[in-house]
Coordinates of C-alpha atoms and ligand atoms in Angstrom, one line a residue:
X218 CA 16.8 -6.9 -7.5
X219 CA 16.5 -7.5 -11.6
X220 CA 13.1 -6.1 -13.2
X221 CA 11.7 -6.6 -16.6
X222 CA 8.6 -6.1 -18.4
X223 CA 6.1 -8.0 -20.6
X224 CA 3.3 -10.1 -20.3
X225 CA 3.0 -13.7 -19.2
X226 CA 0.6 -16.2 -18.5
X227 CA 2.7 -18.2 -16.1
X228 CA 5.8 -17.8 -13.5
X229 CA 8.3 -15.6 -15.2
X230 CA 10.8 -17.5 -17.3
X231 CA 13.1 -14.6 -18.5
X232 CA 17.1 -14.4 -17.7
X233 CA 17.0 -12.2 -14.3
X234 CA 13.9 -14.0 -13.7
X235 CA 16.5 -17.3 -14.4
X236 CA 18.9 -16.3 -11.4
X237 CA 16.6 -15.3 -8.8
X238 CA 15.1 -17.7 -5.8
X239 CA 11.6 -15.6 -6.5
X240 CA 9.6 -13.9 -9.1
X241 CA 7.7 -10.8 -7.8
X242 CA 5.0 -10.0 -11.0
X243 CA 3.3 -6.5 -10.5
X244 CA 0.3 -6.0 -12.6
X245 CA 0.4 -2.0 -13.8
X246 CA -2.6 -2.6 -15.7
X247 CA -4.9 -3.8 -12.8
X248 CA -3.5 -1.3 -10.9
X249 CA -4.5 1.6 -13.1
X250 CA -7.7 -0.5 -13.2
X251 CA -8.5 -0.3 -9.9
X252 CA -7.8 3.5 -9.8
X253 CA -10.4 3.6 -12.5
X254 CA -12.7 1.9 -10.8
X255 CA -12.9 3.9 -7.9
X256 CA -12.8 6.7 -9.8
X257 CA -15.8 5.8 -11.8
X258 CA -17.1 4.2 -8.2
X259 CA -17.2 8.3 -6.4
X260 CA -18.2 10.1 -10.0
X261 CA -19.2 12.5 -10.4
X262 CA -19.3 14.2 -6.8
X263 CA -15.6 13.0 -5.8
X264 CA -12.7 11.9 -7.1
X265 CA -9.2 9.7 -6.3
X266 CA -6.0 10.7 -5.8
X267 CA -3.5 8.0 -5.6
X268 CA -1.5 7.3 -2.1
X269 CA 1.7 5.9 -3.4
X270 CA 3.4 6.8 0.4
X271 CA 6.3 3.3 1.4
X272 CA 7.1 3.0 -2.5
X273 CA 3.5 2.6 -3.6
X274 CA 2.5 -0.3 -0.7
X275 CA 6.4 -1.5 -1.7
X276 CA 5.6 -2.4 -5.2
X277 CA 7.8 0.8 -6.6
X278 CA 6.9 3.8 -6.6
X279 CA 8.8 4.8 -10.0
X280 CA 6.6 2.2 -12.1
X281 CA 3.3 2.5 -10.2
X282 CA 2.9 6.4 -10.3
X283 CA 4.0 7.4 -14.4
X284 CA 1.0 4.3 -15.4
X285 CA -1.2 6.3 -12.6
X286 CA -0.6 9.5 -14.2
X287 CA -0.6 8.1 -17.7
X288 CA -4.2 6.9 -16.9
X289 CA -5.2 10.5 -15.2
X290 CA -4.6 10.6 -12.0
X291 CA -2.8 14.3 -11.4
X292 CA -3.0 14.2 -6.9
X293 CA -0.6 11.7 -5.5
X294 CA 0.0 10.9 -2.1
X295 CA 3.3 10.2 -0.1
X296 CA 4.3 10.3 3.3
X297 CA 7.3 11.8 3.5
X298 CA 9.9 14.8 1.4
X299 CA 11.9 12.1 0.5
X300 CA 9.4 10.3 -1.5
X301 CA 8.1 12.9 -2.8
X302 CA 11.3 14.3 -4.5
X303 CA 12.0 10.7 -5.9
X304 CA 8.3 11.3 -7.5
X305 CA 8.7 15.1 -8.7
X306 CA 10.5 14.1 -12.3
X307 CA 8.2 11.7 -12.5
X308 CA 4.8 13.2 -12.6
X309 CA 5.5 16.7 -14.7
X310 CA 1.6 18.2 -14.1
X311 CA 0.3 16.4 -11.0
X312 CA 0.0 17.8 -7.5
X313 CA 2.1 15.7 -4.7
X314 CA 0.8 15.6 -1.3
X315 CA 3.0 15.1 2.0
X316 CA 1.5 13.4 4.9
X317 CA 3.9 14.1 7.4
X318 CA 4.3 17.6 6.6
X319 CA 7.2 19.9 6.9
X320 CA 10.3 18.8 9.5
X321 CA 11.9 22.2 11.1
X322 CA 14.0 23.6 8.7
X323 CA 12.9 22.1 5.5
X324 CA 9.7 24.1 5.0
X325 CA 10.9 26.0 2.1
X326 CA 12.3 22.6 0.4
X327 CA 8.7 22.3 -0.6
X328 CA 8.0 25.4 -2.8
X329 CA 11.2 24.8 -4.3
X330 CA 10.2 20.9 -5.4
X331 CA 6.5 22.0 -6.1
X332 CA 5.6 19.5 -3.4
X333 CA 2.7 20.3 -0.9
X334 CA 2.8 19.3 2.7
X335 CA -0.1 18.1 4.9
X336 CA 0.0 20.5 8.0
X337 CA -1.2 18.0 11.2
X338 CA -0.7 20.6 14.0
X339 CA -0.5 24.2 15.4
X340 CA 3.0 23.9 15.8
X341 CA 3.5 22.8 11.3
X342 CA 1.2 25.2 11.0
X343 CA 3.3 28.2 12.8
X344 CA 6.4 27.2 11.2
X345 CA 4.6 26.9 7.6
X346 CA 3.4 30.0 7.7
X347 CA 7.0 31.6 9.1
X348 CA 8.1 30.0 5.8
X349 CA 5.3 32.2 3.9
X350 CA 6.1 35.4 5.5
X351 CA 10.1 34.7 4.6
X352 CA 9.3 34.1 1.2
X353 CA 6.8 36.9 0.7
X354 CA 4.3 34.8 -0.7
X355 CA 1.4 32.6 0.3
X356 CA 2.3 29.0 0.2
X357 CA -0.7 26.4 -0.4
X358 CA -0.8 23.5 2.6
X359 CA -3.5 21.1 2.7
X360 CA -5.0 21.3 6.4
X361 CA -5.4 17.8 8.8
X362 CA -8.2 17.7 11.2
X363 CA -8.6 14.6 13.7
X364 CA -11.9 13.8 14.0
X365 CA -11.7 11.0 16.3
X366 CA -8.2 9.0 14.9
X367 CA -6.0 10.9 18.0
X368 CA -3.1 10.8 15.3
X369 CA -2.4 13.8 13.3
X370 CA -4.4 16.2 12.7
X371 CA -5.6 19.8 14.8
X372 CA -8.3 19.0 17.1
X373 CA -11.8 20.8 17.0
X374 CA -10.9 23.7 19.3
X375 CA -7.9 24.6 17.2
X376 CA -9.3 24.5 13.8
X377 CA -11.9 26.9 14.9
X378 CA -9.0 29.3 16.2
X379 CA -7.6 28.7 12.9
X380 CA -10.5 29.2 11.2
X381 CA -10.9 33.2 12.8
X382 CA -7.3 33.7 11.7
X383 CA -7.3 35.6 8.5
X384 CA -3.8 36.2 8.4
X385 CA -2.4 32.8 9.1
X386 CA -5.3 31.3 6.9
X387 CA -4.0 34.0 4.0
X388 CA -0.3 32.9 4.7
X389 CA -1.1 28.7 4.8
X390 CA -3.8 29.2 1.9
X391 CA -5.5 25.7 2.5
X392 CA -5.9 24.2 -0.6
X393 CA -8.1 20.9 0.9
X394 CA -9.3 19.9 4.4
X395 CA -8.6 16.3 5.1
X396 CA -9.1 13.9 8.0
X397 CA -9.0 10.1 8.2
X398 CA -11.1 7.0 9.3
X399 CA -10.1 4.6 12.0
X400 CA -12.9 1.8 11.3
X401 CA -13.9 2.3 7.5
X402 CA -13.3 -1.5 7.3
X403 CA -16.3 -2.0 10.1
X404 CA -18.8 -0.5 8.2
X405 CA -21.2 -0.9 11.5
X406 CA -18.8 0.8 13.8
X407 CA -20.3 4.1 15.4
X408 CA -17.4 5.8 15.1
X409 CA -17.7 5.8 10.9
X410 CA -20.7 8.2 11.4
X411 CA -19.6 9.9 14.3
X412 CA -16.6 10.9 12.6
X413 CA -18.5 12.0 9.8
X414 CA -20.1 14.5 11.5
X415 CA -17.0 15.7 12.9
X416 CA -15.7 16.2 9.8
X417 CA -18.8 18.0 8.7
X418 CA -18.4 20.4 11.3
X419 CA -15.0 21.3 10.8
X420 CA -15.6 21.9 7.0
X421 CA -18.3 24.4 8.1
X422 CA -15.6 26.5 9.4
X423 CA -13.8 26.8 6.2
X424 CA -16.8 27.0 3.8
X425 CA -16.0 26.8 0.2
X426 CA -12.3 24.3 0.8
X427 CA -12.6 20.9 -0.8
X428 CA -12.7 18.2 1.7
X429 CA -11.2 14.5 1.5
X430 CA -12.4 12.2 4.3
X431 CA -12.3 8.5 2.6
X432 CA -9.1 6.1 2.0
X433 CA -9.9 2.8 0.1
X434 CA -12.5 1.1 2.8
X435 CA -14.0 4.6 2.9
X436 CA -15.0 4.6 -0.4
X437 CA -17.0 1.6 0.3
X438 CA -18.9 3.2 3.1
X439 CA -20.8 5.5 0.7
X440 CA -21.1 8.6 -0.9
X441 CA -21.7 10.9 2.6
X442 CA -18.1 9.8 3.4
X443 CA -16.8 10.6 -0.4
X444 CA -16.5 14.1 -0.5
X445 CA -14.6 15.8 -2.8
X446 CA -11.7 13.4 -2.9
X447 CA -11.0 9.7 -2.0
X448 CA -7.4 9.3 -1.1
X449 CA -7.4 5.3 -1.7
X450 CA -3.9 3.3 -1.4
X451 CA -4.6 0.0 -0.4
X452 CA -7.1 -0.6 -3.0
X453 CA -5.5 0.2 -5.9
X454 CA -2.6 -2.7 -5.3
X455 CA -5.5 -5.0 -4.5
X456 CA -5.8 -5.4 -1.0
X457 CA -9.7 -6.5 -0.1
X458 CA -10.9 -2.7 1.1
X459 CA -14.4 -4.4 2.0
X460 CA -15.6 -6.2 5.1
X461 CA -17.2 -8.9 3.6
X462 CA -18.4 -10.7 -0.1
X463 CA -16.2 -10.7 -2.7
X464 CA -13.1 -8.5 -3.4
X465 CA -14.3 -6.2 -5.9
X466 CA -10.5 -5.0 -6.9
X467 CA -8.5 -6.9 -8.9
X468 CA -5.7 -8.7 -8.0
X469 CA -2.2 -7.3 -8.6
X470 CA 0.6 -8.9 -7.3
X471 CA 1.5 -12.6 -7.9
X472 CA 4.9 -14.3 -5.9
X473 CA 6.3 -17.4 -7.2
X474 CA 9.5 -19.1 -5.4
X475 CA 11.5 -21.6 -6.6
X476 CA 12.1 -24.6 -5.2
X477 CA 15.8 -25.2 -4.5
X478 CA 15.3 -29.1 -3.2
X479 CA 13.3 -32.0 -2.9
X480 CA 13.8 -34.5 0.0
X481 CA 12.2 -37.0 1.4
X482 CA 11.3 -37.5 5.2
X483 CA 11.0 -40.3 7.6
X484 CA 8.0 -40.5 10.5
X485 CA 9.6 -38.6 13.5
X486 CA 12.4 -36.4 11.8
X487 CA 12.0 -32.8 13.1
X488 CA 12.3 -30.0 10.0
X489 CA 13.6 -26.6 10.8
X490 CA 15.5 -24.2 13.0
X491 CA 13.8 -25.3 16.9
X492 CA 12.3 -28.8 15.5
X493 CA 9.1 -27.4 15.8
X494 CA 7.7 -29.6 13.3
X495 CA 7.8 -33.4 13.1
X496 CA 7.0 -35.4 9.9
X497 CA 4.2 -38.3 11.3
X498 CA 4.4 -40.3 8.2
X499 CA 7.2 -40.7 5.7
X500 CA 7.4 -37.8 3.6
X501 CA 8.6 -35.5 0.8
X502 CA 9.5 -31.6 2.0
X503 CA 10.2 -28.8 -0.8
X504 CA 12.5 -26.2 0.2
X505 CA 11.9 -23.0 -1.5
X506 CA 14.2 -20.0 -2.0
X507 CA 12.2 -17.5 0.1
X508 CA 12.3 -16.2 4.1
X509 CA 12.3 -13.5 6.7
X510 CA 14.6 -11.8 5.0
X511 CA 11.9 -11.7 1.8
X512 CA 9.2 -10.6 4.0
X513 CA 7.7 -14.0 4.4
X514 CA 7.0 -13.0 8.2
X515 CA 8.3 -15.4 10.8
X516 CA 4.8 -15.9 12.4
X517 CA 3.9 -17.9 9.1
X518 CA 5.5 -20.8 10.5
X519 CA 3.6 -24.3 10.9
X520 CA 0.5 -21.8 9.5
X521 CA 1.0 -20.3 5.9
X522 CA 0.5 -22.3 2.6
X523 CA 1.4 -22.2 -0.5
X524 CA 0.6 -23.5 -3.7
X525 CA 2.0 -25.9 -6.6
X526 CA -0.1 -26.0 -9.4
X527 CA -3.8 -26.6 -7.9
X528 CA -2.5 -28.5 -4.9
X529 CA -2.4 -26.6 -0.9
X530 CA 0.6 -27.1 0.6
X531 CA 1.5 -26.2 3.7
X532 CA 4.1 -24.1 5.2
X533 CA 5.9 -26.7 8.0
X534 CA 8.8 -26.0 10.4
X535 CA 9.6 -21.9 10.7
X536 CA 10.8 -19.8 8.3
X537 CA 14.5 -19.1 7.8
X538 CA 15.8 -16.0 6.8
X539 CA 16.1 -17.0 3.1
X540 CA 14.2 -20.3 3.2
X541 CA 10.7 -21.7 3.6
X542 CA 9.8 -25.7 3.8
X543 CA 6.5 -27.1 2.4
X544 CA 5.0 -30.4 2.6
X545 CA 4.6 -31.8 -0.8
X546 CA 3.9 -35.5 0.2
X547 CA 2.0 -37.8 -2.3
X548 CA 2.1 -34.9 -5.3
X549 CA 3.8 -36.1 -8.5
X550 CA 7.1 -36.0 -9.0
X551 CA 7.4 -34.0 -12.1
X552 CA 5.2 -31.0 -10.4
X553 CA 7.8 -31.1 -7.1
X554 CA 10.8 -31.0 -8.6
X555 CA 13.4 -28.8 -8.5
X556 CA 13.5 -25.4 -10.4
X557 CA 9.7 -25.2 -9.9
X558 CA 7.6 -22.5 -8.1
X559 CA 5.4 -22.5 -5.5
X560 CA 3.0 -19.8 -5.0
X561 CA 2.6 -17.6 -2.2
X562 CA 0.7 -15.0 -3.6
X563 CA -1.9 -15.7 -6.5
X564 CA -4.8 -17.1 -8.0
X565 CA -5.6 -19.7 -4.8
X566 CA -3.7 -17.2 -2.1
X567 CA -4.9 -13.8 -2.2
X568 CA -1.9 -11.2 -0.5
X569 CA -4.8 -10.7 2.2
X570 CA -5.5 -14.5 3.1
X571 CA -1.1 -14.4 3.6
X572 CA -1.3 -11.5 6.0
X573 CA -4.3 -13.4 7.7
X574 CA -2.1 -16.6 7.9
X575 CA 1.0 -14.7 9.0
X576 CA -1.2 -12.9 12.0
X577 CA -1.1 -9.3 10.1
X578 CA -3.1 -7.7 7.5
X579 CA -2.2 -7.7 3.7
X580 CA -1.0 -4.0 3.7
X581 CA 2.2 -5.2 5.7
X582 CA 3.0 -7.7 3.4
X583 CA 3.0 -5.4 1.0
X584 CA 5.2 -2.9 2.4
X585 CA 7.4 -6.1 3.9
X586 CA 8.4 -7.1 0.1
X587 CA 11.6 -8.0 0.0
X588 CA 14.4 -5.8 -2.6
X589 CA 15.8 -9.9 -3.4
X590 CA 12.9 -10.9 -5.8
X591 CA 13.1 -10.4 -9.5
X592 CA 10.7 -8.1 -10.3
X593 CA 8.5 -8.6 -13.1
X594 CA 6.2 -5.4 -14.6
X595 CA 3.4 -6.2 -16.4
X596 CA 2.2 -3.8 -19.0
X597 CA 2.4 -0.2 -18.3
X598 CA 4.6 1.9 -20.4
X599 CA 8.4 1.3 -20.0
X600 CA 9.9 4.5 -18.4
Ligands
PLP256 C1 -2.2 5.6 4.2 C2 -3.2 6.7 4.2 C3 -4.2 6.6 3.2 C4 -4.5 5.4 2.3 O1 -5.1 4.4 3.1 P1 -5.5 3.0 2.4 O2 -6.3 2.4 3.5 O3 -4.3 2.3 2.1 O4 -6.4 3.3 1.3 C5 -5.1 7.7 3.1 N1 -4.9 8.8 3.9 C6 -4.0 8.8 4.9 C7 -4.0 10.0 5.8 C8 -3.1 7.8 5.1 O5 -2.2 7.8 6.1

């Protein structure tokens, strides 16, 4: 992986961006945009932390999270230690959040980063506040109800046990109750409000903690599910966090690949591993220096597109592990040429409408990235 920085108005042209099959451009400033916006979106009664867990949604965690901070966000969310000790130099004031919370034996790894772990069960909590009474001190935790996700999180019976335990609650000193939505991106599903009121109860039992209910779709769902804090991810590196209309985030990542060759086709030759495509008329194929092993998922085959210039064209055959075929019959010459990019993600192809082609959702090509593209930074200070 190369990386540079700069701003561009087309496909990269810069030396790394010279050697490498793809160019993988990573807008900081519509990031820190976006984080703005949703800022400004749950002002004044809320506000967002960042969740930067799987290398900030795989577009790098080290570049994402100093423009974040520089714009001023001070709560960041990861999912594991490990991330969040890669983070720690990073962000010198801001408060770092661990989802998974504390593995046996690492507990007191935390107070000695200055990291603060999420504590999803009886069992964390036990262990985190063994930690406490070794250390002599209270250690802050922020406390995970379920409310109806059946993933992490203490279930109604034992927060209220919690909640008449003064000395664990001294020891754990909660420092925000969270819990998290299953449908926020079904606005209409019963469960949104159900788990609402779940989550209303359980605050009642710890009157006077901050609460944080909402991830990016949540946001959207209105202020009763707001809170104190939004804990967005998703959003902020673009992904649609609405059911329906427009996107109202702005775009952030842009992939370009290059094509390595141009050939042409006659009716009934078969392209690809398994023949599984078959050219009807005599054609022209692209092949372009992306696959698999790039996160271009498998299941794109005979389904995605990309683009070249303003023309569609589409995926045929499977994808390889480092190669991809379009069909780019009838378009001029100079346009599919070798040395040329097609896009996969951009303007015409938002990251969602690829994870709808490949059969997923646009958060998993995100974290599917491949480490083989050239990565180009837009904006944002160079750290
Ligand atoms: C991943 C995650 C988020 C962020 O979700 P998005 O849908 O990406 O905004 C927030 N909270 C928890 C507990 C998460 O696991």
């Amino acid at each position: 992986m190369t990386e540079s920085d700069g701003r561009l108005a087309g496909p990269s042209v810069d030396h790394g961006a010279a050697r490498a099959g793809a160019i993988l451009t990573i807008d900081l400033d519509a990031i820190v945009a976006n984080w703005r916006f949703l800022n400004a979106k749950v002002a004044p009664a809320s506000r967002c932390a960042a969740v930067v867990k799987a290398d900030a949604y795989g577009l790098g965690a080290a570049r994402v999270t100093p423009a974040l901070y520089d714009a001023g966000c001070r709560r960041f969310v990861v999912a594991t230690l490990d991330e969040a000790l890669v983070l720690r130099p990073l962000l010198p004031e801001a408060e770092i959040f661990v989802l998974s919370g504390p593995f046996s034996g690492c507990e007191e790894e935390f107070p000695a980063a200055g990291v603060t772990p999420v504590l999803n069960s009886t069992e964390q909590i036990a262990r985190w506040r063994a930690a406490a009474n070794r250390l002599g001190r209270p250690l802050p935790s922020v406390l995970h109800v379920d409310t109806g996700m059946s993933r992490l999180g203490l279930c109604a019976d034992e927060a209220r046990l919690l909640a008449g335990d003064a000395e664990t609650l001294a020891a754990i000193r909660p420092i925000l109750l969270i819990s998290h939505l299953a449908c926020a991106d079904e606005p209409a599903h019963p469960l949104n409000r159900k788990q609402l009121e779940a989550f209303r109860s359980a605050r009642a039992l710890f009157p006077g903690l901050p609460g944080s209910l909402a991830a990016s779709s949540g946001i959207f769902l209105g202020s009763d599910w707001q809170a104190d804090w939004c804990r967005p991810g998703a959003a902020l590196y673009g992904v649609q966090p609405t059911a329906t209309g427009d996107n109202p985030m702005r775009p952030v990542v842009r992939l370009d690949a290059r094509i390595i060759q141009v050939r042409d086709v006659d009716a009934g030759e078969s392209v690809g591993y398994g023949a599984t495509h078959l050219a009807r008329t005599p054609g022209r194929l692209a092949v372009v220096a992306a696959g698999y092993a790039d996160g271009l998922f498998r299941t794109l085959g005979n389904r995605g597109c990309g683009y070249l210039g303003e023309h569609r064209v589409p995926l045929v055959g499977r994808v390889s592990m480092d190669l991809v075929i379009f069909d780019v019959t009838g378009l001029p010459n100079e346009l599919a040429t070798p040395g040329a990019t097609i896009s996969l993600i951009g303007l015409h192809n938002s990251v969602d409408d690829l994870g709808r082609a490949a059969g997923t959702i646009g958060y998993e090509i995100l974290t599917s990235l491949g480490r083989r593209y050239h990565r180009h930074y837009l904006n944002g200070s160079p750290r």
